[in-house]
Tab-separated table of C-alpha atoms and ligand atoms in Angstrom:
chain	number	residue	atom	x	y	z
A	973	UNK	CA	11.982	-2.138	-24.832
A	974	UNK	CA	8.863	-4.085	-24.772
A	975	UNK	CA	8.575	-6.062	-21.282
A	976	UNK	CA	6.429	-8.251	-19.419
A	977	UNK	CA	5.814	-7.627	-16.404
A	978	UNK	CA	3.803	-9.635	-13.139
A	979	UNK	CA	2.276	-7.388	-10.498
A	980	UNK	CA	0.962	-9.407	-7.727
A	981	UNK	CA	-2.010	-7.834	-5.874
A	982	UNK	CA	-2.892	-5.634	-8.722
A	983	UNK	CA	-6.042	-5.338	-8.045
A	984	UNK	CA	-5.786	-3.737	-4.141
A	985	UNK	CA	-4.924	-0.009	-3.670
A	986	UNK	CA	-1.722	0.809	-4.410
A	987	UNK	CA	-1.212	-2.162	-7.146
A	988	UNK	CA	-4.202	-0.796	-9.468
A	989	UNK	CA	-2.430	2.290	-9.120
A	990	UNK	CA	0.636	1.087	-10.492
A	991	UNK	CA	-1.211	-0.786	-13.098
A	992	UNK	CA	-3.160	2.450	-14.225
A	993	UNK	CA	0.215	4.056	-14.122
A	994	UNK	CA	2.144	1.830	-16.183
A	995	UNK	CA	-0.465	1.234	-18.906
A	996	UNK	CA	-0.335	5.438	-19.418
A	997	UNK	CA	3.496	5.435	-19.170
A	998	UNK	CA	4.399	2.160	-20.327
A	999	UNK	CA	1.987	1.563	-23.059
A	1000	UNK	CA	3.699	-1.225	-25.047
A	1001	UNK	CA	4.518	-3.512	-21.709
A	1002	UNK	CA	2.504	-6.540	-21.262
A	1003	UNK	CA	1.152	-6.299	-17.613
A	1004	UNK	CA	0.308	-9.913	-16.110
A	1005	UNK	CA	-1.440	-8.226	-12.560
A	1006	UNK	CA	-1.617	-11.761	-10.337
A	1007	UNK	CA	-4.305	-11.345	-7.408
A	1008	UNK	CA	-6.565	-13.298	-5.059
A	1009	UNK	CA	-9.346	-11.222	-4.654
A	1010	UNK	CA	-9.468	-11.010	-1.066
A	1011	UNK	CA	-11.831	-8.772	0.684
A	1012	UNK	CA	-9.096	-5.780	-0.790
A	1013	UNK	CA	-8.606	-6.703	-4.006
A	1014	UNK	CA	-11.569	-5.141	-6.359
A	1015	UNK	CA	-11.940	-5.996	-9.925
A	1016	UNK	CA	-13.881	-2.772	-10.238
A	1017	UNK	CA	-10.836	-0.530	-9.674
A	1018	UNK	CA	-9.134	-1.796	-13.312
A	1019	UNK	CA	-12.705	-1.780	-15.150
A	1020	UNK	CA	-10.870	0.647	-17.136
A	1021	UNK	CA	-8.910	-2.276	-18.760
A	1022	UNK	CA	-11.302	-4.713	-19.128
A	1023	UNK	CA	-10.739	-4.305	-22.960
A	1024	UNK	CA	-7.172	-4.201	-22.858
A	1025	UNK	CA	-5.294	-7.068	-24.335
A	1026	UNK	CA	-1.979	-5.924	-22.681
A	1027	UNK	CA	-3.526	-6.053	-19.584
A	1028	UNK	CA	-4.091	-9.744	-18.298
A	1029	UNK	CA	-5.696	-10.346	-14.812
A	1030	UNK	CA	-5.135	-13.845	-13.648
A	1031	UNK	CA	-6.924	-15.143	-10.286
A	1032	UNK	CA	-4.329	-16.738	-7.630
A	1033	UNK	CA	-2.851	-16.984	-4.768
A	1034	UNK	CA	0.780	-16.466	-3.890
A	1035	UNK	CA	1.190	-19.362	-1.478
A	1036	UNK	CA	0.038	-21.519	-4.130
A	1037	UNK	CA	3.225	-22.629	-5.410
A	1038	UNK	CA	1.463	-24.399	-8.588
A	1039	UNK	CA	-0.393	-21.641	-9.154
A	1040	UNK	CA	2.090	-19.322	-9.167
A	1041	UNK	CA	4.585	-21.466	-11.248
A	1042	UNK	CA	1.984	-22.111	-13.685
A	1043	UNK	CA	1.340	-18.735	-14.132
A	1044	UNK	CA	5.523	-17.851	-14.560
A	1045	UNK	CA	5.235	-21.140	-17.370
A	1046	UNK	CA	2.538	-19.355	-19.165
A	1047	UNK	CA	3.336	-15.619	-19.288
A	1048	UNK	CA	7.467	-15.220	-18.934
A	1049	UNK	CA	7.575	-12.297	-17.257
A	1050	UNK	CA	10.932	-10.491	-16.872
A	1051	UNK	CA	9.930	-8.257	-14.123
A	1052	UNK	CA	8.404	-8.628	-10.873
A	1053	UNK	CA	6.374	-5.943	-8.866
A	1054	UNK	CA	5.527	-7.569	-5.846
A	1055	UNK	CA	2.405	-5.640	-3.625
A	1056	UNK	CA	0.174	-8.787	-2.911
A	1057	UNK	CA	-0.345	-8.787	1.078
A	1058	UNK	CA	-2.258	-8.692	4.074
A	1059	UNK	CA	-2.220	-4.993	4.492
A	1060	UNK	CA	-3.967	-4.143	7.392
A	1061	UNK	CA	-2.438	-2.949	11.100
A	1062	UNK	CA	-5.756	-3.637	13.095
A	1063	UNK	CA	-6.810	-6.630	11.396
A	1064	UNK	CA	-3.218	-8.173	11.985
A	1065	UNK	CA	-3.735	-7.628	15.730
A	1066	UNK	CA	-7.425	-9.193	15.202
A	1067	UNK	CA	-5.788	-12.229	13.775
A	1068	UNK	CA	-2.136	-12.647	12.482
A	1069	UNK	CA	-1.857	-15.847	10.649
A	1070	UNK	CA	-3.485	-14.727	7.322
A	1071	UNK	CA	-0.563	-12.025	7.408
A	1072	UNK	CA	2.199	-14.905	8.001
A	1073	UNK	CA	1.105	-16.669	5.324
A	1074	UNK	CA	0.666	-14.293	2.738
A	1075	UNK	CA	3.316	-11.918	3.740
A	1076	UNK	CA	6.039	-14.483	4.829
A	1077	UNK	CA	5.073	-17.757	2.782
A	1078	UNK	CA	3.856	-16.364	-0.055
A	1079	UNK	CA	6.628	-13.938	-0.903
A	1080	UNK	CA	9.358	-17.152	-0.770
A	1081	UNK	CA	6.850	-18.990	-3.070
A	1082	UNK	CA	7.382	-15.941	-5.724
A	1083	UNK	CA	11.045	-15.505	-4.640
A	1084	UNK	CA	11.580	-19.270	-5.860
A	1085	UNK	CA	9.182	-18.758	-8.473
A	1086	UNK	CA	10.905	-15.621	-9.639
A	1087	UNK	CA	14.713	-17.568	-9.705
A	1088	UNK	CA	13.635	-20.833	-11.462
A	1089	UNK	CA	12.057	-18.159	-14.124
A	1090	UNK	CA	15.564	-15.793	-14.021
A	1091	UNK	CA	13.680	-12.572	-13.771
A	1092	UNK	CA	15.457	-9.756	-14.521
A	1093	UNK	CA	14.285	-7.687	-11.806
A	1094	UNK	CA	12.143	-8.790	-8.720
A	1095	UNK	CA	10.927	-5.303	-6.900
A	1096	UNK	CA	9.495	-6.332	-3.336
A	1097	UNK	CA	7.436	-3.089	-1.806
A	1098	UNK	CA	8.035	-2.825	1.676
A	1099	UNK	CA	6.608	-0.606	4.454
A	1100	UNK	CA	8.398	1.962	6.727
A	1101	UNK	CA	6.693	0.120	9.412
A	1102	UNK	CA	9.789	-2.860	9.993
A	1103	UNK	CA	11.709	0.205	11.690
A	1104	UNK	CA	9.391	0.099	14.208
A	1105	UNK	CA	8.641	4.050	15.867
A	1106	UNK	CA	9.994	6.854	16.238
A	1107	UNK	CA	10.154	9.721	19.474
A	1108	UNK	CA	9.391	13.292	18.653
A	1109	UNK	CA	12.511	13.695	16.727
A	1110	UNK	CA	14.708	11.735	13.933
A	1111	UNK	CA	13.771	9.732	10.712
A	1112	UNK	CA	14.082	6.177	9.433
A	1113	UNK	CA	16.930	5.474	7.210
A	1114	UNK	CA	17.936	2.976	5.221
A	1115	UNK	CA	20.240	1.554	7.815
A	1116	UNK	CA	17.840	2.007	10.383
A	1117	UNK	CA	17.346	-1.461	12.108
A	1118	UNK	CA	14.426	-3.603	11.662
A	1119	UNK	CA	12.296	-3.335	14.738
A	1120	UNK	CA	8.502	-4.127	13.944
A	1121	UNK	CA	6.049	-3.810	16.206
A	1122	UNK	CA	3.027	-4.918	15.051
A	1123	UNK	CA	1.887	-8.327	13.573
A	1124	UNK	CA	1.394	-6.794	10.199
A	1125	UNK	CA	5.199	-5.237	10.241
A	1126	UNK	CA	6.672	-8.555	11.514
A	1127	UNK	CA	5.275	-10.083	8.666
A	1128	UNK	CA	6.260	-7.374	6.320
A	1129	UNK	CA	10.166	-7.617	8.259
A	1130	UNK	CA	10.007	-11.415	7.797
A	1131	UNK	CA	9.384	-10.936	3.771
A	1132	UNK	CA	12.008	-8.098	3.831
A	1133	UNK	CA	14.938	-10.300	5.287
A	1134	UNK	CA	13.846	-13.195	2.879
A	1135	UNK	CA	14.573	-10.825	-0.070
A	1136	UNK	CA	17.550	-9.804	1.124
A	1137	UNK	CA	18.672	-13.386	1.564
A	1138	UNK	CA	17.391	-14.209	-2.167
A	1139	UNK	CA	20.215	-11.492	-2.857
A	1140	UNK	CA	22.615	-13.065	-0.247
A	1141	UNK	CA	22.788	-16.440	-0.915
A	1142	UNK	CA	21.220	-16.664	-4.719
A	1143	UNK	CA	22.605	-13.471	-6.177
A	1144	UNK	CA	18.923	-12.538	-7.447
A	1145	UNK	CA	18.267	-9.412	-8.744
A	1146	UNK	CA	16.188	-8.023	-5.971
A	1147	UNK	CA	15.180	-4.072	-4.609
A	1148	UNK	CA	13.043	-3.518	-1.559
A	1149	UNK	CA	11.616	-0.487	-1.253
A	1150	UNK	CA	9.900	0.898	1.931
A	1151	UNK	CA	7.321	3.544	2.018
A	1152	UNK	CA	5.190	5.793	4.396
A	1153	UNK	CA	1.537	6.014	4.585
A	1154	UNK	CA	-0.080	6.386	0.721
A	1155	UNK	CA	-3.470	7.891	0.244
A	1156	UNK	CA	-5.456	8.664	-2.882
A	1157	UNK	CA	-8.230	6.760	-4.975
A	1158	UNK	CA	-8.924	3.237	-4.488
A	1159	UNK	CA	-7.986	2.771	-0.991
A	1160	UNK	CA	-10.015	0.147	0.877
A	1161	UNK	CA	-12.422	2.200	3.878
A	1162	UNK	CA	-10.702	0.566	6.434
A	1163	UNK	CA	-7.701	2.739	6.858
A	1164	UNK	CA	-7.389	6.280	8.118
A	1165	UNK	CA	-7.831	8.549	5.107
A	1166	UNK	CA	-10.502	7.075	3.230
A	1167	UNK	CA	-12.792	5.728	6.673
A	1168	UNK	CA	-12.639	9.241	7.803
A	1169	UNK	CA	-13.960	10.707	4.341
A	1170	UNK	CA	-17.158	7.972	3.791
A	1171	UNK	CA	-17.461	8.214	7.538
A	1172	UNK	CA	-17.979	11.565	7.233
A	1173	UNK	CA	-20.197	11.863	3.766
A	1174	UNK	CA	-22.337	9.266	5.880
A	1175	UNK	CA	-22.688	11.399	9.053
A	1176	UNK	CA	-21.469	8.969	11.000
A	1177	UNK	CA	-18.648	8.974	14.220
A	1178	UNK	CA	-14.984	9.652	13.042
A	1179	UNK	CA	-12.828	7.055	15.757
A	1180	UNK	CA	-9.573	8.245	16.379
A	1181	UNK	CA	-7.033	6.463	18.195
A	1182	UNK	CA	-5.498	7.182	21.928
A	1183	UNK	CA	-5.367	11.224	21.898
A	1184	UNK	CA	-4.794	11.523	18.029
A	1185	UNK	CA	-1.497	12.857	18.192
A	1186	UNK	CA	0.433	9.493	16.650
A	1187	UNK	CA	2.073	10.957	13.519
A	1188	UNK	CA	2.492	9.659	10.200
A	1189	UNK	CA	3.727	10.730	6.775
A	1190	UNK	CA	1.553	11.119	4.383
A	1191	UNK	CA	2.094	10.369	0.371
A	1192	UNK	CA	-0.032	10.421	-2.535
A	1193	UNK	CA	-0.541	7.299	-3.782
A	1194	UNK	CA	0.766	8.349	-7.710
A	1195	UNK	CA	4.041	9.313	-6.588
A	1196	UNK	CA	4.338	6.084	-4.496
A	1197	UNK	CA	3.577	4.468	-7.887
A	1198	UNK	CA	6.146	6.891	-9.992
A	1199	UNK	CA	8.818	6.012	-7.139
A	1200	UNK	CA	8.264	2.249	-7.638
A	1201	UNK	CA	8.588	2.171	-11.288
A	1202	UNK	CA	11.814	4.528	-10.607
A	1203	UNK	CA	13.852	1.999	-8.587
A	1204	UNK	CA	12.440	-1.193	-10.758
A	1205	UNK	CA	14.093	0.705	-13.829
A	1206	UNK	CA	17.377	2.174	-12.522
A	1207	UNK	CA	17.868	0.957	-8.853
A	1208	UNK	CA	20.749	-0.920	-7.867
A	1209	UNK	CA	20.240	-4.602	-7.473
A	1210	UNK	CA	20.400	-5.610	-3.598
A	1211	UNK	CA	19.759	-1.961	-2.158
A	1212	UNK	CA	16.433	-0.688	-0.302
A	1213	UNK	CA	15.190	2.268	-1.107
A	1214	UNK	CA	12.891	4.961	1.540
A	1215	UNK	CA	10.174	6.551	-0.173
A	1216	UNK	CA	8.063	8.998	1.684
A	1217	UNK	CA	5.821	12.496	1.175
A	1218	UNK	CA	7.847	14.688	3.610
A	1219	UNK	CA	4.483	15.547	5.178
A	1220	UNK	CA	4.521	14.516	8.357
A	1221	UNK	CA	1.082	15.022	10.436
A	1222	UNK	CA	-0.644	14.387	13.477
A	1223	UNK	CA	-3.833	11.837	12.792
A	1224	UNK	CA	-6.143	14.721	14.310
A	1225	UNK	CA	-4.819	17.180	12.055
A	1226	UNK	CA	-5.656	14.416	9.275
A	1227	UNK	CA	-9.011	14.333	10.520
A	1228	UNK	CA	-9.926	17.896	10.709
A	1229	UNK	CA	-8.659	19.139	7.637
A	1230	UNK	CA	-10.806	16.119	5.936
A	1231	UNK	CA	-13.837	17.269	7.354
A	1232	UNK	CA	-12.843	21.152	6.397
A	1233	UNK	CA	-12.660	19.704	3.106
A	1234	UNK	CA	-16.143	17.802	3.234
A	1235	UNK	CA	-17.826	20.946	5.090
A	1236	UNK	CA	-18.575	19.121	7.794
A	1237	UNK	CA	-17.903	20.243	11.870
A	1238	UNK	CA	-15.493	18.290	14.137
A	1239	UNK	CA	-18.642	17.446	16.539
A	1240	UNK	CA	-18.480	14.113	14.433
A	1241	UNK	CA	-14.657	13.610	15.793
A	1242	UNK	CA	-15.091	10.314	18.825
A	1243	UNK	CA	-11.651	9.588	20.477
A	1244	UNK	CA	-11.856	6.022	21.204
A	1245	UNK	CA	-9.528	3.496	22.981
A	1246	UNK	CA	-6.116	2.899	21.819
A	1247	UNK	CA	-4.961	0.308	19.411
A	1248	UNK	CA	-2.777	-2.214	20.808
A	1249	UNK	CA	1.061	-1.357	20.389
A	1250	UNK	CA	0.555	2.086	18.350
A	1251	UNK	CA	3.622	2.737	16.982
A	1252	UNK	CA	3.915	7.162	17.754
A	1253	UNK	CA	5.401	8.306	14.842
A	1254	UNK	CA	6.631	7.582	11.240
A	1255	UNK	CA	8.842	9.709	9.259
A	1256	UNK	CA	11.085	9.011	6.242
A	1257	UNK	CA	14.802	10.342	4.768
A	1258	UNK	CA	14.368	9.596	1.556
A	1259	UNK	CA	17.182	11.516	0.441
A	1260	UNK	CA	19.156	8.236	-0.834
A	1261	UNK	CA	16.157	7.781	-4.038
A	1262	UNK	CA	16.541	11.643	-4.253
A	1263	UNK	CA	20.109	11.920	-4.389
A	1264	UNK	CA	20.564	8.604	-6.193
A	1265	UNK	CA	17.576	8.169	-8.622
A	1266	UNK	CA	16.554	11.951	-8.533
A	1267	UNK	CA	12.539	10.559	-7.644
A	1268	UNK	CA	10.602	13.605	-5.796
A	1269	UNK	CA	7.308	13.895	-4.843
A	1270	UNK	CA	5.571	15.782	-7.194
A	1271	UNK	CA	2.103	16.364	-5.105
A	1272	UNK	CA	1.135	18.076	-1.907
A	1273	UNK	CA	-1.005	17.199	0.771
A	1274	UNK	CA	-2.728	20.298	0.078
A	1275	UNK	CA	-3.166	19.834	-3.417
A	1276	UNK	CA	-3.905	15.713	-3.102
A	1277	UNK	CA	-6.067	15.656	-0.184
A	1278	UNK	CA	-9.005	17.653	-2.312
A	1279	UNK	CA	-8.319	15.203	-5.093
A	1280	UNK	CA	-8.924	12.235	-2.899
A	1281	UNK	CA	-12.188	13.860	-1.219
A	1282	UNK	CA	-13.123	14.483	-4.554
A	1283	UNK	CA	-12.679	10.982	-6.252
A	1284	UNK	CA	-14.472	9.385	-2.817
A	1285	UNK	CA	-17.420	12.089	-3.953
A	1286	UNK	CA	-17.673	10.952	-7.533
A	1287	UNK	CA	-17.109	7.219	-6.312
A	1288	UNK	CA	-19.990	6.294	-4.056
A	1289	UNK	CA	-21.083	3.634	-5.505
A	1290	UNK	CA	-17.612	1.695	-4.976
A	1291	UNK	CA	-17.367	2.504	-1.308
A	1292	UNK	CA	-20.854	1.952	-0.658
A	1293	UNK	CA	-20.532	-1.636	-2.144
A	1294	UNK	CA	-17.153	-2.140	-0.162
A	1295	UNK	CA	-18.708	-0.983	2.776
A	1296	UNK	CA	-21.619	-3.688	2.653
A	1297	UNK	CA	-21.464	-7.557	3.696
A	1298	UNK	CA	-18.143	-8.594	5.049
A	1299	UNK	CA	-16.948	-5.091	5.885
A	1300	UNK	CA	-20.292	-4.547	8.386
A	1301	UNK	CA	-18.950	-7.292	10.629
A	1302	UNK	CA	-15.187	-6.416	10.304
A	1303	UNK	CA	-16.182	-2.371	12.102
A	1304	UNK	CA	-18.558	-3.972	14.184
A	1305	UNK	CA	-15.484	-6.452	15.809
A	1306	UNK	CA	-13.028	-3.500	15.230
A	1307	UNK	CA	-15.041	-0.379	16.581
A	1308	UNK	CA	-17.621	-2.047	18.754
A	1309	UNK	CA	-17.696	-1.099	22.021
A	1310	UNK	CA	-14.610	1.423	21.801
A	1311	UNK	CA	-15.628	4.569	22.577
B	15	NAD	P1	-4.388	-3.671	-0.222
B	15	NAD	O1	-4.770	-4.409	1.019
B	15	NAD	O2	-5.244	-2.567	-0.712
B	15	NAD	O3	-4.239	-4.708	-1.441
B	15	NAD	C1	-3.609	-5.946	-1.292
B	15	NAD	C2	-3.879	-6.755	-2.563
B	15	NAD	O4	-3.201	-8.013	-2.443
B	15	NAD	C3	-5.372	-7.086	-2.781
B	15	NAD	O5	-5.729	-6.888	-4.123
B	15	NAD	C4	-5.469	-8.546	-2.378
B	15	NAD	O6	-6.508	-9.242	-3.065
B	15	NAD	C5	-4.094	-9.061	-2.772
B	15	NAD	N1	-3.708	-10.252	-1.998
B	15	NAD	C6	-3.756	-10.408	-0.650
B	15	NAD	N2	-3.358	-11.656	-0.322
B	15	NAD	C7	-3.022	-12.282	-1.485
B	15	NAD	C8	-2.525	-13.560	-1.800
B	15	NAD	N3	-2.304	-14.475	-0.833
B	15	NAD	N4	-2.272	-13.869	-3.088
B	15	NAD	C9	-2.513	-12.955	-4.070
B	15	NAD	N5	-3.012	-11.728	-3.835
B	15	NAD	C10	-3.254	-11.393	-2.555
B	15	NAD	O7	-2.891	-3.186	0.028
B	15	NAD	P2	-2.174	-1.815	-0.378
B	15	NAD	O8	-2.479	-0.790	0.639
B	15	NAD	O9	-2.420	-1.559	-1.796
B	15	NAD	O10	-0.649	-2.244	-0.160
B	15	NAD	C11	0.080	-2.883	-1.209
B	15	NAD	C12	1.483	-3.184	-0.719
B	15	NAD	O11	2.129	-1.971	-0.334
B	15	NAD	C13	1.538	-4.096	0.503
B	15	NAD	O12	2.621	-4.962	0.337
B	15	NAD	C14	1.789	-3.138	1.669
B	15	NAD	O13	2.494	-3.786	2.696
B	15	NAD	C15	2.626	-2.071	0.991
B	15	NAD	N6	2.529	-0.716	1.559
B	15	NAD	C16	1.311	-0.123	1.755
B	15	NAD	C17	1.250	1.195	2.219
B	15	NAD	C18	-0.061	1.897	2.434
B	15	NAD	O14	-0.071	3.020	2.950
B	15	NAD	N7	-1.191	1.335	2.045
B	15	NAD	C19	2.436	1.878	2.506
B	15	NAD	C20	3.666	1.243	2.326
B	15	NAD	C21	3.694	-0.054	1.826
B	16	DAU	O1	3.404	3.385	7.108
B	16	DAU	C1	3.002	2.569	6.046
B	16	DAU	C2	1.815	1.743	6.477
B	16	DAU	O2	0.715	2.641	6.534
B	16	DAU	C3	1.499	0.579	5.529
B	16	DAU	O3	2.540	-0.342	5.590
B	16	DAU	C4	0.189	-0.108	5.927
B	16	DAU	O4	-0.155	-1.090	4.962
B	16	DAU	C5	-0.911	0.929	5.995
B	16	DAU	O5	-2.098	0.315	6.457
B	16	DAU	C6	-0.513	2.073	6.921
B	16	DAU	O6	-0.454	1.636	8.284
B	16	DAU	P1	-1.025	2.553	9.490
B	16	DAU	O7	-1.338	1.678	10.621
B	16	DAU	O8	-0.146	3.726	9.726
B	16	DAU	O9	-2.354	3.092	8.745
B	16	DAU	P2	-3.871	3.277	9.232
B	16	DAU	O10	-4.567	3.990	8.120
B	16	DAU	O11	-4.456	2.009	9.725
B	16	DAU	O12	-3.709	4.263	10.449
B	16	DAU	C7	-3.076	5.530	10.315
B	16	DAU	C8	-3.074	6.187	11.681
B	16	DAU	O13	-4.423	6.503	12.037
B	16	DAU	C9	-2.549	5.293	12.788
B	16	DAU	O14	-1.824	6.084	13.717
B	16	DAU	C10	-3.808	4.734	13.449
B	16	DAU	C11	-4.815	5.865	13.262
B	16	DAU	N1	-6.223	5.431	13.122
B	16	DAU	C12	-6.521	4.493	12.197
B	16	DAU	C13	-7.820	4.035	12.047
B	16	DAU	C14	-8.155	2.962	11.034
B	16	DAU	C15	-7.211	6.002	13.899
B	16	DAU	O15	-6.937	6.903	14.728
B	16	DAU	N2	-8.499	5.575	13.744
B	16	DAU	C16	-8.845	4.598	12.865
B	16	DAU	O16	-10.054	4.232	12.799
């Protein structure tokens, strides 16, 4: 059936994703993608669908509560995919309020929004990051307790809990899903995968973190997309669903089999100091959206990471414009003076 559908911070990583997703697999569904345009969200990554009348990009912010309503008045969406956020770890622990707001105020303002309107289904995308770390054995469930560690994850465990209460206390159709570490085309230079590839294509120093043996799980960024549209079309109202790669790796590891893949030699690797709180290790069961919604991850690391490389290769110009202005004095405060 023909749907609308909003997707707030469409135009970051994983949300143009979704959007290129859905417009190939969805083709009659009116997407209304709902964004700010902070320094992650890039109009360039839909330029694809700059002709698309389905495809309607509307310039806001989700703690403006007129904004948003206005935007629920005018379009009548009956689904909600909700990515818009303050995304970043190390930026959260440079400064947290931007992450409170956003993360914390602005997901009530579209949970209010979103019941006034009687959506049918409100999909919030968590982070496995609210269960806080792991030692060298075990995985996060769904019942795992919240136990963030990390600005960023408090703020993502704050948003969580006010979903849940939307459920609680308002009956609203809600699903929460929580996922590992994505990866793939599109992802903003500041994180591990993609600094480490236009670090490396640039010759410069690759920083890793403590002794590089914090591990995370690693999933390409399609089948986080593919899992999301999954639950919002057959999960059960109320429930949270894990989503992860089962590809669990040291960040070293990460490192060195990107520059095996760019050709170049590890004498570019710099171990630098720690960052504050560094949670050890992620890793997922997501055997309940197996078992229950029969989602599995259909790529390998080994078959996704060359992808990746390869779209960074073919995409210079995008990184090299991210990578000017704004971003010059965000590595300078982040990476200054580390080593
Ligand atoms: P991103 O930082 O690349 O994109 C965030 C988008 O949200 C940007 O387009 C930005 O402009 C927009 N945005 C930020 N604040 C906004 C506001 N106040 N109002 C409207 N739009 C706003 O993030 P991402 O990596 O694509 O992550 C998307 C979601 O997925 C986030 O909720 C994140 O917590 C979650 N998540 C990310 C990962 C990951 O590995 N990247 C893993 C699990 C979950
Ligand atoms: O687990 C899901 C989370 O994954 C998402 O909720 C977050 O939005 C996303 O940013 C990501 O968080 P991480 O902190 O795990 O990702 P990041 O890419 O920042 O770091 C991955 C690992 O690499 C982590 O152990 C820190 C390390 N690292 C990171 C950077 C940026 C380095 O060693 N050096 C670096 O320069």
């Amino acid at each position: 059936m023909s749907q609308t559908i909003l997707v707030t911070g469409g135009a970051g990583f994983i949300g143009s994703n979704f959007v290129h997703l859905l417009r190939r697999v969805r083709p009659d569904w009116t997407i209304v993608n709902f964004d700010a345009l902070t320094y992650a969200g890039n109009l360039e990554n839909l330029r694809a669908l700059e002709r698309d009348s389905r495809h309607l990009f509307v310039r806001g912010d989700i703690t403006d509560a007129a904004a948003v309503q206005a935007c629920f008045e005018q379009h009548r969406p009956q689904l909600v995919v909700h990515f818009a956020a303050e995304s970043h770890v190390d930026r959260s622990i440079l400064g947290a309020s931007a992450f409170v707001n956003t993360n914390v105020l602005g997901t009530q303002v579209l949970l209010d929004a979103s019941r006034a309107a009687k959506v049918e289904r409100f999909l919030h995308v968590s982070t496995d990051e609210v269960y806080g770390s792991l030692g060298a054995t075990g995985l996060f469930t769904e019942e795992t307790p919240l136990s963030a560690n990390s600005p960023y994850s408090a703020s993502k465990a704050g948003s969580d809990l006010l979903v849940r209460a939307a459920f609680h206390t308002h009956h609203m159709p809600v699903l929460t899903t929580r996922c590992s570490n994505n990866y793939g085309p599109y992802q903003f230079p500041e994180k591990l995968i993609p600094l480490m590839i236009t670090n490396a294509l640039e010759g410069k120093k690759l920083p890793v973190y403590g002794d590089g043996m914090n591990v995370r799980d690693w999933l390409y960024v399609e089948d986080h997309c593919t899992a999301i549209l999954r639950v919002l079309e057959a999960g059960a109202p109320g429930e949270v669903y894990n989503i992860g790669g089962n590809n669990e790796m040291p960040n070293i590891e990460i490192v060195r089999r990107v520059l095996r893949e760019i050709g170049k030699g590890e004498s570019l690797i710099e171990y630098v100091k720690d960052r504050p709180g560094h949670d050890r290790r992620y890793a997922i069961d997501a055997s309940k959206i197996e078992r229950e919604l029969g989602w599995r991850p259909q790529w390998t690391f080994e078959q996704a990471l060359p992808l990746t490389v390869k779209w960074y290769l073919a995409n210079r110009d995008w990184w090299q414009r991210v990578k000017s202005g704004a971003y010059q004095e965000y590595y300078r405060q982040q990476y200054q003076g580390r080593g």
